[in-house]
């Protein structure tokens, strides 16, 4: 057996090569990899000596040779192929180990130039990988250090790499080449004439890895699967570990993502309850138990069969309280052993653990929406508003306590489908109006929700995700009992709405930021 090893990332390659040598495998290699193996005392033949042709053009040409590609591509079960190899003195290559020049890492570095990028476009590596992967029945192709252990174990136990493993390696190899070429396309097609890079390249090459097939989509007649980014953001839903419960459904995943994205935006202990992609209860508390108790009060009817997410550890007391509610998915960054024992009695509840990202919120950089035969791509709505950015527009200024409630309400409104109106008070939602065609109807629904839950809106704070186009929506929230409002501003009738707020004697602050969520 003969192996060709040529790697940019040399992690684990020396140990793997030693294992191959111990099994009697002849080693071919190039450049720095060959020196690494030789310095370790392993017998290795330089590719230039094997082909009889030296490396040239600063290493741009070294493996592009018939003795390499013939050895990789020849089918062992085709006599004419084997006769051609014999005629030209070409030995078969049975195992290829290649990882590519670090193009992705290079272009991710600040200050990367076009010349830097071009010099890190691998030519010989992808060509060899494609040759070996095409001839997978006869050649095992390894493109990642994580594959070394399994291949070495099969060689030790059976003297060969199984057909199933070789096919899986070939698929992984073609996927790697596809991702590599897509990264090159993304980079080059993002370059502008002045040398700067656009966030939106001329061609978008999305790459995702399937996590699982789903039983169906939003409805039973639709098929579905769940994919993740090649490099997911830390603390995102796709990094979750499912600790118990049934398989996640399409709607479970969509709602769980809405709940998790909302709850991890808070810096203190919080609970978010989501139903049909909208928060129906959000609250802060000293711990998970208090936060959940407050969140549930907002809309216990809608919370039935919902998604519950925490940004803090859930203990037995909190788990006992949550377990009284019918729910689909429970999410937290941690669970005490006692909490898991309590939840084990609710076998169907899907329990997800997601580590909160350190030093950040673990947000997507872009959002993508499918439209007919096309995509809408935008930067994600990651804009946070600080207290210092708010502009007090009315004669009455909010108190410190009101300002806290306003900022809390504003944060919740960001995750509510537009048009969104959110009543809050005391670190909890009191009424949520979502997804209506008019803002005034969202305001009415939010107040009705609070009334149905037996919650008073007297002295409440209200957030509107976009400006009030007329004073009618403002009058609805004032009539319900609100004493302060936070909204973006920017309407042609801003002054009319501000005057209405002054007339009603309430405080209004403007963010200058809109949070439409469609």
Phi, psi and omega in degrees: 000141180235134180240139173250123182240120179213101188232145172276311175271113187266015178304121174074358187286327180295316179296321179294316179297322176298319178297319178295316180298320179297336179268006177088016183277133175280141186247128169249148179200174182230152168041236184296328178294317179299318180295319179300315181292317181295318179296335178273003177086012179271138176287119184221141178256127177294142179302322179299322177289326180291319182273340186075017181226126186286156169299145181213173179055049179057037177085001179294332178237114177211322181250000179279078187211144180304328181291338175273305186286331173296317179295332179274322190269341184296128176279124183291340182265007178248108183306322181296324178296314183292327177293322178296320177299316181296318181299323185257009176065040181254126178270147178290149172247119189262343182213129180241130177238109183219128160238154198267163174309144187282067182298311184300317180293325181294310184287345177280346182284138175300139177083007178298131179261166177300321179297318177301314182297313182299318182291345178257018170270113182283137178248304182295322181299305178300324179297316178294318181299316179296319179298312182294318182292325176298323182260042189299333180295335182247344185231131172268126182242123182248127183240005181208143182299335180295346182270347187299314188298314183295317181296316180296322179296319179292320178296320180292321186275324186239351180080003179202166176264130185296156178298322180297317180292319180296322178293317178299321178294322179294318178299314178299324180293314178295324176298319180296317179296318178300314180295322180295312180296322179295322178296321178295315179298315179303314184293308186294322182280356175267350183287136178263166183298334180270007178092350178280167180249138176270145175288348183235092184294161180298334173228129179260127183240082181291137178229125183221150180250130182287128175271319181192153167281147179250154183302320175193178182270218180301327179231156185300336180276000179254137175272161184198159173212161183246127181238159174234159172299154175301320179235084184292150176294138178300141179078011178272166186301324183293347178270003184294148170252122179275118185271334179194171171102176180292169176295141179292140176263171177304311181291325175303314183294315180298315181289322179298321178296318179298318181293316183292318180298322179290311188291328182281357177281349181265145182268344177248169184306127185216157174228137176233130175248127184240140173223126181052050173072359179246137172297126175251359175193126179221136180204155172257155178201171177292332178207183183299321182298312180293318180299317180293316181302319180287318181297321182295330183295333184301313185202072183299334179293311180290333181294341180299122180075022183265193178249131180242128181231140176238152173254017180220166182297142178259124179259184184297321181297315179294319180297321179297320179291315181296321184296344177286342183263143171284122181219160181264314186222140176235128184234138174200158176287345180194154178225135174289156177305323179294323178296318180295327176295319178297315184289337181300335179289341177257073191300329184278344181291128179277114182255119182245136174247126180229125179288130176291135182291143178280132174071020179181177184263356179062049186265155171293146176279330181225154172247144182231135177230131180278133171234176184305111179056029179199179179230145165254123180240130179219160171294141182294153180280077182257017183280117174258147180249129179265163180302322183292343181273345186287142178249123178278117188263345187252170178292327179269129178263145178289147174288172178299319180295319178295322180297322176299315180294322179296316180293324175296313180298322180296320180294320179292316183302330180300333185255009179258138181297140180285149354288137186241131171230128183231120172269135179220163175185137178062033177074029177210155174284145180245333178195134183235123174248122189227149164067023181268157181286338176234146182293325181295326177291323175299321179295317180295316181296319180300318180290325177295319178301316180296318179297317180297328180274359180073028182256137178275138177258007178296126179078014184280164174253145182233137173245138173240127186292339175222175186292158172280116181288334178221171181282351186297319178295321178296318179297323179297314183289326176293317178299329181284342178123001181293143179241358176204149185222142172238131181206163184291324192078178179111001179279154173299334183254026179308313185295323177299318181289320178296318177299322178295321178296319177296320178298323181274355176073029180251164177268141177225131175240147181248138182262333186073008182231133179255149181231055173302141179218101184256000000 
